[in-house]
Structures are given as C-alpha cells and as structure tokens.
PDB file of C-alpha atoms in Angstrom:
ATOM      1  CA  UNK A   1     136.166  56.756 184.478  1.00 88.00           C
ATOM      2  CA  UNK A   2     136.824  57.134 180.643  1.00 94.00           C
ATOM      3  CA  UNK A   3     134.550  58.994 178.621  1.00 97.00           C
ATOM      4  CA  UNK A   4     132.670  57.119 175.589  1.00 98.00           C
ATOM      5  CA  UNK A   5     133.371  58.098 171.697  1.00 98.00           C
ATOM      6  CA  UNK A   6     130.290  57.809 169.534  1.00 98.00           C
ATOM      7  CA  UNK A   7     130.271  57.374 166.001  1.00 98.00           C
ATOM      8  CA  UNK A   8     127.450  59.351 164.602  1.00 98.00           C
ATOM      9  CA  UNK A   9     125.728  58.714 160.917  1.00 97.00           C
ATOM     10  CA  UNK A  10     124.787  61.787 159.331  1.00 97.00           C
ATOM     11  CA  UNK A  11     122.949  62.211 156.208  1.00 97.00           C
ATOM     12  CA  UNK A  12     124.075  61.492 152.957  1.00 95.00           C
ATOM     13  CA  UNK A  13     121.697  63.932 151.378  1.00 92.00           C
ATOM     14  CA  UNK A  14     118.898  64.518 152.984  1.00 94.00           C
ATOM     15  CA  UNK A  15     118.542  65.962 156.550  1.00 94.00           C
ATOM     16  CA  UNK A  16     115.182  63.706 157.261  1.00 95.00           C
ATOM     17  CA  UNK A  17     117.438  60.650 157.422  1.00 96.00           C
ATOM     18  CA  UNK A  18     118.929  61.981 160.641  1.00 97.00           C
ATOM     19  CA  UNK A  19     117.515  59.704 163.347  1.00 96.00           C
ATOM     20  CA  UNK A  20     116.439  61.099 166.696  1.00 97.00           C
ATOM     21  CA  UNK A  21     118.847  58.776 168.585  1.00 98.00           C
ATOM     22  CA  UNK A  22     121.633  60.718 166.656  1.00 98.00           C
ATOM     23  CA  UNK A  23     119.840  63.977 167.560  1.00 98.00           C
ATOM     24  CA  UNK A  24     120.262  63.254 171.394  1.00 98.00           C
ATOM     25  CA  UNK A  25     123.275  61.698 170.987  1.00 98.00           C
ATOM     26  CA  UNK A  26     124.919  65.178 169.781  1.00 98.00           C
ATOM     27  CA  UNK A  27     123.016  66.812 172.128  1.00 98.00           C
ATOM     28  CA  UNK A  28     124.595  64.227 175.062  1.00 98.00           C
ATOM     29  CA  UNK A  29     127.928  64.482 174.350  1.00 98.00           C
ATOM     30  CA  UNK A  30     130.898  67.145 175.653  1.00 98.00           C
ATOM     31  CA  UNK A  31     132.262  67.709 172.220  1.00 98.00           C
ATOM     32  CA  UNK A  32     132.023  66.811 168.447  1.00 98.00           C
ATOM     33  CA  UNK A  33     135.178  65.720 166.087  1.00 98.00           C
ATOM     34  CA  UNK A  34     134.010  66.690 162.706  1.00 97.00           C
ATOM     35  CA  UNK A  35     135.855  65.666 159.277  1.00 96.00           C
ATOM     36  CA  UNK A  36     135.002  69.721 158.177  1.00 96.00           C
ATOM     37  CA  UNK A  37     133.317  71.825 161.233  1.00 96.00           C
ATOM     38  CA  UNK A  38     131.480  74.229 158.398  1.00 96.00           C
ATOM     39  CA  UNK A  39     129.523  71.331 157.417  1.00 96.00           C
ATOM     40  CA  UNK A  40     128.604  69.894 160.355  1.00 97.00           C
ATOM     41  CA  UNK A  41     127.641  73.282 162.028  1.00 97.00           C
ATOM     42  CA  UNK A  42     125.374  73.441 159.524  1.00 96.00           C
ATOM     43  CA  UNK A  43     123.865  70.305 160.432  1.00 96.00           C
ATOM     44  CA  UNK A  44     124.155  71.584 163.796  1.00 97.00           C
ATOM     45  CA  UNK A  45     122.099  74.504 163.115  1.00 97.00           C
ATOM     46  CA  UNK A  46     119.094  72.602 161.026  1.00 96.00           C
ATOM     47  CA  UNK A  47     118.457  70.787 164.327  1.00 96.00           C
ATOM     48  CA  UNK A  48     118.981  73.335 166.783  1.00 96.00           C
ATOM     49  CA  UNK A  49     122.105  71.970 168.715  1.00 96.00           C
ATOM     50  CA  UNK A  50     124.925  73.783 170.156  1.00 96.00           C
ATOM     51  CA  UNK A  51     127.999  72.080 170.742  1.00 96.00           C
ATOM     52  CA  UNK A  52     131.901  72.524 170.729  1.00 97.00           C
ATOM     53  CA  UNK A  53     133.249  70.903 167.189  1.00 98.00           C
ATOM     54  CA  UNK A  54     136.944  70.218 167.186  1.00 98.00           C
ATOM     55  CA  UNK A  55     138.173  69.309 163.153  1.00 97.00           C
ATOM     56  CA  UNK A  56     139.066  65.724 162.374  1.00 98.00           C
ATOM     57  CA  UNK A  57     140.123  64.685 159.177  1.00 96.00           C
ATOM     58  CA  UNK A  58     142.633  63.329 157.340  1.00 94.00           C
ATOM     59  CA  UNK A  59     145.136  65.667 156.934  1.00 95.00           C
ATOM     60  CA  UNK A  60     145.047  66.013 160.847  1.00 96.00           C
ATOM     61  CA  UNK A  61     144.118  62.737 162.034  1.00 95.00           C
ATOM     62  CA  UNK A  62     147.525  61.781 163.744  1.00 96.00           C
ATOM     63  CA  UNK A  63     147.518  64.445 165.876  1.00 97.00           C
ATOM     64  CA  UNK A  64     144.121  65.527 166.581  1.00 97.00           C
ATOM     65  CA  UNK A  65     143.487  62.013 167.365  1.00 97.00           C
ATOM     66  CA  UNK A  66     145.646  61.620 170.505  1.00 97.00           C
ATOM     67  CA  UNK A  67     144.396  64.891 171.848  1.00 98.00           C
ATOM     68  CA  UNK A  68     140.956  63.352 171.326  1.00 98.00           C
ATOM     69  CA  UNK A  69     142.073  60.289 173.267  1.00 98.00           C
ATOM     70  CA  UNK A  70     143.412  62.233 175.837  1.00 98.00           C
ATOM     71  CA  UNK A  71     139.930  64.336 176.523  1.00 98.00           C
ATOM     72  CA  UNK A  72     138.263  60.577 176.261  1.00 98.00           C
ATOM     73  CA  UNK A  73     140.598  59.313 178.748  1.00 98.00           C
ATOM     74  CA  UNK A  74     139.869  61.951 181.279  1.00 98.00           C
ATOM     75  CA  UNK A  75     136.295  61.169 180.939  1.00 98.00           C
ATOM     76  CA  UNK A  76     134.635  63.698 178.327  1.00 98.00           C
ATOM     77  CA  UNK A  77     132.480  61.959 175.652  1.00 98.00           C
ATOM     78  CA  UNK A  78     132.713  62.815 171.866  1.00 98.00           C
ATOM     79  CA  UNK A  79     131.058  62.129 169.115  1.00 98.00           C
ATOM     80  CA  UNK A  80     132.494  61.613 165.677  1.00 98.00           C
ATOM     81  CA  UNK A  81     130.901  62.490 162.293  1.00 98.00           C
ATOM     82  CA  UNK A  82     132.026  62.903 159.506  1.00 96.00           C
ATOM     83  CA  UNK A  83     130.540  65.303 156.352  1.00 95.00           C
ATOM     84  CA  UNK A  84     127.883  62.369 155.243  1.00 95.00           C
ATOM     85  CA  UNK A  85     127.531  58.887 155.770  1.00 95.00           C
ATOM     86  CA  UNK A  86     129.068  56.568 158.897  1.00 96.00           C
ATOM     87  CA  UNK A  87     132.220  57.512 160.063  1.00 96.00           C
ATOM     88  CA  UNK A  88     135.145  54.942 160.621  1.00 95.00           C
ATOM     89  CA  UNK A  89     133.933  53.488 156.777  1.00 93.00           C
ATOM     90  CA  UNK A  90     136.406  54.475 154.097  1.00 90.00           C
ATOM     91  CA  UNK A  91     137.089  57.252 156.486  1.00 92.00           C
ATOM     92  CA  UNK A  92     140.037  58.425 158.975  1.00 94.00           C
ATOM     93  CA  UNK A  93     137.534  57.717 161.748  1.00 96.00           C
ATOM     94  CA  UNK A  94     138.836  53.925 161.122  1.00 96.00           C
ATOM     95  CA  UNK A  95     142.333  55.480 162.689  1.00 97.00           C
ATOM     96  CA  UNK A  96     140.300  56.895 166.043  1.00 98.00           C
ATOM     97  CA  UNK A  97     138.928  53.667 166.969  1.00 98.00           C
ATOM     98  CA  UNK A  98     141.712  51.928 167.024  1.00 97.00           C
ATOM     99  CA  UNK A  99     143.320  54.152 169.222  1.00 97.00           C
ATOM    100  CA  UNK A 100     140.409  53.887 171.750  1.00 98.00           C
ATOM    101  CA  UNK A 101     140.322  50.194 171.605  1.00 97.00           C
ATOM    102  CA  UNK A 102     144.102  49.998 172.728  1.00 97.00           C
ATOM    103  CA  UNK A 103     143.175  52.550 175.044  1.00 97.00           C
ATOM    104  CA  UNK A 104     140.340  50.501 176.509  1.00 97.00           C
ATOM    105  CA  UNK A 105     137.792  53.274 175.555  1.00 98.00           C
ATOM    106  CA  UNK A 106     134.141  52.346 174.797  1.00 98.00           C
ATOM    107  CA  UNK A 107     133.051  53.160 171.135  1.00 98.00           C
ATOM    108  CA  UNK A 108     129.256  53.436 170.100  1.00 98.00           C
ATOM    109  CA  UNK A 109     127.779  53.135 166.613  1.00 98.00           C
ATOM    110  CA  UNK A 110     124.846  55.280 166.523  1.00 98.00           C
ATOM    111  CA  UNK A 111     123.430  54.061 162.913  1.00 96.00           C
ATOM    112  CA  UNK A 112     122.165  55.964 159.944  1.00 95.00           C
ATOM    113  CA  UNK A 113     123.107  56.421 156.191  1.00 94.00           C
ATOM    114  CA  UNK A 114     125.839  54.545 154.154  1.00 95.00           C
ATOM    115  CA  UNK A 115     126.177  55.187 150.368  1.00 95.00           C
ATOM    116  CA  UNK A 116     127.826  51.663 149.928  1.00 96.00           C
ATOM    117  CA  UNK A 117     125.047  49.832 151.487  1.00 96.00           C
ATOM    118  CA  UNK A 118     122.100  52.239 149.855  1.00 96.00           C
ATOM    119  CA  UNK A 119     123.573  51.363 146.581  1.00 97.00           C
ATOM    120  CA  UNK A 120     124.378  47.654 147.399  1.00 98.00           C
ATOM    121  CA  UNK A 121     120.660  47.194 148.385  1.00 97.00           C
ATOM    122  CA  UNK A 122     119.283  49.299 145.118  1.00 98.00           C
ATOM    123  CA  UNK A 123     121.524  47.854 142.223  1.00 98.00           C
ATOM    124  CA  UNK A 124     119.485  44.633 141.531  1.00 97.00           C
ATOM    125  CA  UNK A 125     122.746  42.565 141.728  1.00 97.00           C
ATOM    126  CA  UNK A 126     123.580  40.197 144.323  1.00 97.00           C
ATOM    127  CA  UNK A 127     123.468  41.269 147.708  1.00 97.00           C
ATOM    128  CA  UNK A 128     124.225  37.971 150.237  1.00 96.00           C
ATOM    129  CA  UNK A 129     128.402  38.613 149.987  1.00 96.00           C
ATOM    130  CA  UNK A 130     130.117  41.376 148.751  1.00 97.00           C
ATOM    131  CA  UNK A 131     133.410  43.763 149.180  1.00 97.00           C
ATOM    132  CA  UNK A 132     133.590  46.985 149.529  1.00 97.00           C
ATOM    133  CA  UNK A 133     136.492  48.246 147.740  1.00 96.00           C
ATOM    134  CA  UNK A 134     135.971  52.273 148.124  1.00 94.00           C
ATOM    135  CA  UNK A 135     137.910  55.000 146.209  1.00 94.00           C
ATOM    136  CA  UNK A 136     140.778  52.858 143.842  1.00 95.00           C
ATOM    137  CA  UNK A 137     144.106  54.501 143.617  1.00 93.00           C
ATOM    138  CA  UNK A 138     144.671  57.498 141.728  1.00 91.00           C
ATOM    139  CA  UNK A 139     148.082  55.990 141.154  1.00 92.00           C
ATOM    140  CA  UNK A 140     147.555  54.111 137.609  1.00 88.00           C
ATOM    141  CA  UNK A 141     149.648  50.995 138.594  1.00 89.00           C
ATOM    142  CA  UNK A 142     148.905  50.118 142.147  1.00 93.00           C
ATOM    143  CA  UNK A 143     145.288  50.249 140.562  1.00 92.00           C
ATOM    144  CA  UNK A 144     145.669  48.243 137.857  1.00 89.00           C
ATOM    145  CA  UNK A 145     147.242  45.752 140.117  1.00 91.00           C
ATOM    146  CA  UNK A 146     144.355  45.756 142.423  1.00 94.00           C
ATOM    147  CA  UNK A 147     141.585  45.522 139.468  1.00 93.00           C
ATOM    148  CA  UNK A 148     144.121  42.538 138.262  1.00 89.00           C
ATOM    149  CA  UNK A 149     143.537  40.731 141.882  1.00 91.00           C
ATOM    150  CA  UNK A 150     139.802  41.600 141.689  1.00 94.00           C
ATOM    151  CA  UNK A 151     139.515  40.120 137.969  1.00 90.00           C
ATOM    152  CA  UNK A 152     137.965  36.365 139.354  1.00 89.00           C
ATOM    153  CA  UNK A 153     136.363  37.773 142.488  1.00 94.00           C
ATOM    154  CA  UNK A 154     132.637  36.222 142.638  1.00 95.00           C
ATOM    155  CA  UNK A 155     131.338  38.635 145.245  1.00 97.00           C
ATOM    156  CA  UNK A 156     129.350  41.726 144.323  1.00 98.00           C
ATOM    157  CA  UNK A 157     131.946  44.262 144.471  1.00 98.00           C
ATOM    158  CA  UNK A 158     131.321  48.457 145.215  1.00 98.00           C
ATOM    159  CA  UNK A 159     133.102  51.537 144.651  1.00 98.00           C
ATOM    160  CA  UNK A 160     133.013  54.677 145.337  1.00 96.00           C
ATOM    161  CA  UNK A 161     134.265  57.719 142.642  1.00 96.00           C
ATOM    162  CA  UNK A 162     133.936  61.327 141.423  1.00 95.00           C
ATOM    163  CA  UNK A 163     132.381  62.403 138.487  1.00 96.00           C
ATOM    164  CA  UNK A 164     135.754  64.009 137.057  1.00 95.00           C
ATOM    165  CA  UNK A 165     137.167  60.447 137.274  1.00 95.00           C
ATOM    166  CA  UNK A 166     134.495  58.466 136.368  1.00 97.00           C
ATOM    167  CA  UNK A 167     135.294  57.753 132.846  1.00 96.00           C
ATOM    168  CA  UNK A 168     138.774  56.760 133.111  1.00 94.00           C
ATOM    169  CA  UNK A 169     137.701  54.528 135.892  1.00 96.00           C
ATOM    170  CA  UNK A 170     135.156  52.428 133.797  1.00 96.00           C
ATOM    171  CA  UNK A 171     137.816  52.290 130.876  1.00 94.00           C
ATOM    172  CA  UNK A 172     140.002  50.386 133.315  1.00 94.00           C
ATOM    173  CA  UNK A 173     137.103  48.496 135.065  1.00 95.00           C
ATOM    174  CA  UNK A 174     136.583  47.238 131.380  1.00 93.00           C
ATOM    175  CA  UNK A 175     139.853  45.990 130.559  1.00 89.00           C
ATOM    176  CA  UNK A 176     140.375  44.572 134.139  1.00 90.00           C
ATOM    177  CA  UNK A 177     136.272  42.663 134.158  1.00 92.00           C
ATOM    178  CA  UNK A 178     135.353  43.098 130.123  1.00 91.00           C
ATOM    179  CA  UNK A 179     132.487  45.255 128.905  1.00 93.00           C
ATOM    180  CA  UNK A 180     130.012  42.580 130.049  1.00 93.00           C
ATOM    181  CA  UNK A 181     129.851  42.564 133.516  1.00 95.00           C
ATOM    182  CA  UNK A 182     126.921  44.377 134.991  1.00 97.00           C
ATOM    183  CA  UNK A 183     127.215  46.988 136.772  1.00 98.00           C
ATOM    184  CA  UNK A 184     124.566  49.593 138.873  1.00 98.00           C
ATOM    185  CA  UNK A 185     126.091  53.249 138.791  1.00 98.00           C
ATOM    186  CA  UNK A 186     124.254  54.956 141.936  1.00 98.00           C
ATOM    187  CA  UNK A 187     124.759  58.178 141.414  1.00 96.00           C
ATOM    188  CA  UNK A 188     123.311  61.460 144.308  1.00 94.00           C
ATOM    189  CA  UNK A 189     121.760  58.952 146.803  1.00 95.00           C
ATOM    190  CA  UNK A 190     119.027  60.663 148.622  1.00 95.00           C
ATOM    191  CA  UNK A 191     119.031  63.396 147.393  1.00 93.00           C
ATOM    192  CA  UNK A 192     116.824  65.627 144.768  1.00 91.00           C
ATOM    193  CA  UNK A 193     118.664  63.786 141.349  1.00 91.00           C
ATOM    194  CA  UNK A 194     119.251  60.452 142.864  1.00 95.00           C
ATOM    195  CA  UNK A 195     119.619  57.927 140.025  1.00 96.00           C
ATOM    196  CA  UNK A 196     120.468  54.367 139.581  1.00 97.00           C
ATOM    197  CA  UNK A 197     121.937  53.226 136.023  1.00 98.00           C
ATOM    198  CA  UNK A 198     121.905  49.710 135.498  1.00 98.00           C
ATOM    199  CA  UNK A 199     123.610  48.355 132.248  1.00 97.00           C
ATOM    200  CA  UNK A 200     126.805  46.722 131.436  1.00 97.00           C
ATOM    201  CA  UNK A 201     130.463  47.909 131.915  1.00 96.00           C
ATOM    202  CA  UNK A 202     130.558  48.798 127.815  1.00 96.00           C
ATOM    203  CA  UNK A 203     127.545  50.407 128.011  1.00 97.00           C
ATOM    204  CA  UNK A 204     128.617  52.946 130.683  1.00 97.00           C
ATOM    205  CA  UNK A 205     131.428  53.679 129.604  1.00 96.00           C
ATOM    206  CA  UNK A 206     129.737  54.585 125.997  1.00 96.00           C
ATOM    207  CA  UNK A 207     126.973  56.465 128.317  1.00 97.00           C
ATOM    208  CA  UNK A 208     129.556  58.912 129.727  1.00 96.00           C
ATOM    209  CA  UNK A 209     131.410  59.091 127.187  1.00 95.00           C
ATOM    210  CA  UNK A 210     128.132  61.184 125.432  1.00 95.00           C
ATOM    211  CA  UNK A 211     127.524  63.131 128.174  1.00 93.00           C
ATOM    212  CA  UNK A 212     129.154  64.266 131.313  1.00 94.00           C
ATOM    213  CA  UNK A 213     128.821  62.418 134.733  1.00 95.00           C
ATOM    214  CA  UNK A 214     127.479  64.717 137.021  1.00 93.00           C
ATOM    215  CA  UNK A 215     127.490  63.466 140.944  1.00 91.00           C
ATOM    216  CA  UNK A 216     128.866  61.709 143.835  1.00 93.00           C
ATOM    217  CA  UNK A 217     129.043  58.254 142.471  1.00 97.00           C
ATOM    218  CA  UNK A 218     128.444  54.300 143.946  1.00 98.00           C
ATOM    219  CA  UNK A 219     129.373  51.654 141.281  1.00 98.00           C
ATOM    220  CA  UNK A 220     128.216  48.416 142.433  1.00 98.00           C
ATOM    221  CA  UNK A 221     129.582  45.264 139.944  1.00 98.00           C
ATOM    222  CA  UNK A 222     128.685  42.026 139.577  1.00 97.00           C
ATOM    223  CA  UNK A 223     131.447  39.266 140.599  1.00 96.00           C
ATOM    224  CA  UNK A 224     132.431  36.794 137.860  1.00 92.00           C
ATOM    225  CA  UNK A 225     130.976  33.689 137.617  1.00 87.00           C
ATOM    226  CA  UNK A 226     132.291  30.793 139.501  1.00 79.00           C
ATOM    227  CA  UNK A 227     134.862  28.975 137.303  1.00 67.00           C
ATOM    228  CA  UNK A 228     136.586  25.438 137.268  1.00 60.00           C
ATOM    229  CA  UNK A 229     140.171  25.237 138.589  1.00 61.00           C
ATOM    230  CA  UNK A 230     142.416  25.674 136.081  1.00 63.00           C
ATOM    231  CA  UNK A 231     143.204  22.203 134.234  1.00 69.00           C
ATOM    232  CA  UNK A 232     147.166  23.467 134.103  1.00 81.00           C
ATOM    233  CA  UNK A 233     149.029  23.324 137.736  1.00 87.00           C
ATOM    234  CA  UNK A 234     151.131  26.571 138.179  1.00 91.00           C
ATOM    235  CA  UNK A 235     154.241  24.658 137.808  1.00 90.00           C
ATOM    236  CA  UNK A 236     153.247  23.694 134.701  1.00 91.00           C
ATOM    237  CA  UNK A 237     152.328  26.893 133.663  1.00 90.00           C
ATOM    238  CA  UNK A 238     155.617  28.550 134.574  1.00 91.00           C
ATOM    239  CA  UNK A 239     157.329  26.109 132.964  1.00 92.00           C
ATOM    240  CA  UNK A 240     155.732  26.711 129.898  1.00 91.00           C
ATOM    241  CA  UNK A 241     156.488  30.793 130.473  1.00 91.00           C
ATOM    242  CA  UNK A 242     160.098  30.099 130.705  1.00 89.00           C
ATOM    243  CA  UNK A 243     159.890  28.459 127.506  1.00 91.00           C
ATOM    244  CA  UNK A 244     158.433  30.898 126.219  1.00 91.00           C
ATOM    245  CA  UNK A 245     160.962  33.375 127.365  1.00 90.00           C
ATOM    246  CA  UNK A 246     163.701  31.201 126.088  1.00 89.00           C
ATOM    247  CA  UNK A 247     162.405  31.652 122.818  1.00 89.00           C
ATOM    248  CA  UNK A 248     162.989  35.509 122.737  1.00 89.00           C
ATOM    249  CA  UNK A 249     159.612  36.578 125.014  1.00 91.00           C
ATOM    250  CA  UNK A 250     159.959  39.164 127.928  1.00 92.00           C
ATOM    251  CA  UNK A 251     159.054  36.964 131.113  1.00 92.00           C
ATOM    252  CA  UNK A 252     156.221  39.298 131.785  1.00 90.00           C
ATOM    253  CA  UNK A 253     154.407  38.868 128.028  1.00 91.00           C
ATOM    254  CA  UNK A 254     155.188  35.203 128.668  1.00 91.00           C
ATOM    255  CA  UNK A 255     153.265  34.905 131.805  1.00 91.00           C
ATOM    256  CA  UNK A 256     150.340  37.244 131.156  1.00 88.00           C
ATOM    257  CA  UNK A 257     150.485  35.165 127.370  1.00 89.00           C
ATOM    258  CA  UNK A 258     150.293  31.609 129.578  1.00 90.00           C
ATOM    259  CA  UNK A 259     147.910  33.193 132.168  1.00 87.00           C
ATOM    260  CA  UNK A 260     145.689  33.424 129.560  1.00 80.00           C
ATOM    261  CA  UNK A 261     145.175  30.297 128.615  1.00 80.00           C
ATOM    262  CA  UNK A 262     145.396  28.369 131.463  1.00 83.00           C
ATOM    263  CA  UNK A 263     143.409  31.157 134.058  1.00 76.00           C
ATOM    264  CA  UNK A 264     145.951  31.494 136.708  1.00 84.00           C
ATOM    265  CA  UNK A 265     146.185  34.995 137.225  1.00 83.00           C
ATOM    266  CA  UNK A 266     149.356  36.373 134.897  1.00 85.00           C
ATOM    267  CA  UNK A 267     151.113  37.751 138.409  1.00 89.00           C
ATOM    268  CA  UNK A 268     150.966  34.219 139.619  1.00 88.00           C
ATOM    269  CA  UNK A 269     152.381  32.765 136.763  1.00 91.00           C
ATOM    270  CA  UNK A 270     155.022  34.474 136.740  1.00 92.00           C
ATOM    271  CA  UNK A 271     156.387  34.667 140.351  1.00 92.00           C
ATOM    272  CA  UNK A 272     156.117  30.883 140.056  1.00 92.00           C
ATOM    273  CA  UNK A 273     158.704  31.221 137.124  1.00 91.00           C
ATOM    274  CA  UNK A 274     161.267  33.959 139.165  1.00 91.00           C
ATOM    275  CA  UNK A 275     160.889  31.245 141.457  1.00 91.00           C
ATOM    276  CA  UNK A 276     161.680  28.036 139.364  1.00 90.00           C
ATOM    277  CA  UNK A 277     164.184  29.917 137.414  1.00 87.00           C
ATOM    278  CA  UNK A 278     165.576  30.456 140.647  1.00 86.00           C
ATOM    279  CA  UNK A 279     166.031  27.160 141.913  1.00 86.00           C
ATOM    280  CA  UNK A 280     167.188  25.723 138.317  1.00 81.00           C
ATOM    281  CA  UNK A 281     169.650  28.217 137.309  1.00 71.00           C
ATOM    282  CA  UNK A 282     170.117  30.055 140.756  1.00 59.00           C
ATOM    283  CA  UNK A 283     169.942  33.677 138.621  1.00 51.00           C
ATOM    284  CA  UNK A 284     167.200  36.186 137.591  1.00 47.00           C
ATOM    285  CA  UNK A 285     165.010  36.699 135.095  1.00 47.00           C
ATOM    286  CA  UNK A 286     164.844  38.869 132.044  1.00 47.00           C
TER     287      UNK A 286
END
C-alpha cells in the first residue's frame, strides 16, 4: 500500500497560525520534505516535534523528488512544507504532486496561511475573480510581454515581490496599467509591521521612491474596467499598419501606433499584419 504525501501550511509570520491538525499531521508522518530544513527545524522545535527532514527545493526538486516518490511508493508518508505559506502555490511543491498523481499516490492539503489570499481578502478591491500572477520575470522582456497580455484583464490581479525590486516593478506596472489603477501593497503579513497601503499605481511608485520599501511584499491590483469591443476588426487594423509601414514606419511602431487607437492589443495587430503580408506578397516584414 502507498504511503500518503501531505501538504502542510506553515506560518507566514506568526507561529499561532499553525493549526493543531498541522501539528499532528507532522507528528503522523515518517518524514518531512522541507524547501530549507534550518527553517523548518525551527518550527519543529517551537512545537516540540521530532522528525526526519529531507531538503526540497528548487534547486533540487528533480531529483529529490523521485527519491521522495520512491519512499511514498513503498508506503512511508511525508509531509511537505515549505519555509511559509502552502506549499505546491508558486512553489516547487507544484512539481511533487504531479509526480504522485501519475504515480497514483494520495495527496492531502492540510490548510493554513497564504500571503496571496491574506492580501486578496485585506486590499478592499474586488475579491469574487481574480489571478494570481506571483513573482514576474526578472528578465525585462518576457515581463513586459506578460504585463502587455495583462493590460485589459478585468480580474483583480496579485503579485508577489521583494523590497529590492519593488520600485522598478511599479515603474513597469505603470506603463503596462497607467498610474491610476488601484492598487493594495500588503507588505509583512502577520507579522509585528504588517501593513496594507492602499493608493494608486502613481502614488506608490512616488511613495517608494521617498523612502525605501522594507518587507516581503503582496501587490494586489485592480483589473481594468470592462470595455466595448473594439469598433475596428483586426483585419482592418492590420491593414491600416501595413500602410503605415509602407509609408516609412517600422511594422512594430505601426502596430503598437494602430493598437492604440483601435484597442486591440499592439502584439495582435501586428501578427495579423506578418500574416496578411504573408498571404499578399508571400514575403516578410520589415
């Protein structure tokens, strides 16, 4: 008979939001897979619980998780946690379970803290649909690109970030949603300097710009409002960027030019006009 893997909340900040199901769940189990084992033996120790930790994580995930399997498979139990919050969210964990469900292994959510949702439920913003969008990309295109897609999402969207990028991330949440979108900056949930910031995008990034962020941060933003469809079909609108680039304009200024006028997003203006270039003159683009 297989052996059951657990995924185990821990606090986010402070140790009395450890449940007492989670308590005798640790204390149940054969073994623990722990993002950093100094951590959790600390959390170990706070509750008086002795049990072998073996280190999960991201840098070891591939590997350590099959040997995890393998002890699952031959019937031990684990339980995962991670350093705070639920593990499998944002997290390698995400990795483990999918290795025990195509192994056919149970998996258990014993509940407790998560930042996203603490934040979601504090910022005063929307709360019936959202996306959770985590850490962006510390690569400066692929995150552009992915504020770009966000730009007419309605739901209420979260984050996660560091103080040392903080800044730089608002600049580009301004340019991607404008300095008028709200936005709830959730910053040391639970613990002794928990505060929630609630202003604009323009305003924050003018806050923090005076003073230093300081924190583990949750940025929860308002989607945009609901808009009309644009009035120009996308054929149209590529046919007017191809004019445009006829005239002298790089295709790329042409569509994010036409994309602003007629709201189609500026990416799918102009793939629409590689692709009717394409079929009318069977070349590229410039």
């Amino acid at each position: 008979m297989t052996g059951t893997l657990y995924l185990v909340a821990t606090p986010i900040g402070n140790l009395g939001d450890f449940s007492p199901r989670a308590v005798e769940t640790l204390e149940a189990v054969d073994f623990i897979a722990a993002e950093d084992t100094r951590v959790s033996v600390k959390l170990l120790n706070h509750f008086g619980l002795k049990k072998p930790l073996v280190s999960y994580h991201a840098h070891n995930h591939v590997t350590a998780g099959r040997a995890i399997v393998q002890r699952l498979l031959a019937g031990e139990s684990c339980a995962l946690v991670t350093d705070a919050g639920t593990p499998a969210i944002s997290d390698p964990g995400e990795d483990l379970v999918g290795l025990c469900a195509r192994e056919g292994i149970a998996v258990t959510a014993i509940p407790g803290c998560c930042a996203a949702v603490n934040a979601l439920a504090v910022s005063g913003l929307p709360t019936g649909r959202f996306v959770f969008e985590g850490f962006l990309s510390v690569n400066r295109k692929s995150r552009r690109e992915r504020l770009e897609a966000l730009r007419r999402e309605e739901r209420t969207m979260i984050f996660h970030e560091a103080p040392h990028k903080l800044l730089d991330t608002l600049g580009d949440l301004c340019e991607a949603f404008g300095p008028d979108r709200p936005i709830a900056l959730c910053r040391e949930l639970t613990k002794l300097h928990e505060e929630v910031l609630r202003m604009t995008l323009g305003e924050a990034r003018a806050y923090y710009e005076a003073q230093a962020p300081r924190g583990e941060y949750v940025l929860v933003i308002g989607g945009a409002s609901a808009e009309e469809p644009p009035a120009v079909g996308i054929d149209e609108a590529a046919a007017e960027a191809l004019a445009l680039r006829e005239s002298g304009m790089r295709l790329k200024d042409a569509a994010r030019q036409v994309a602003e006028r007629t709201g189609h997003s500026k990416n799918a203006v102009y793939e629409a006009a590689v692709r009717m270039d394409s079929r009318i003159r069977g070349g590229g683009c410039r």
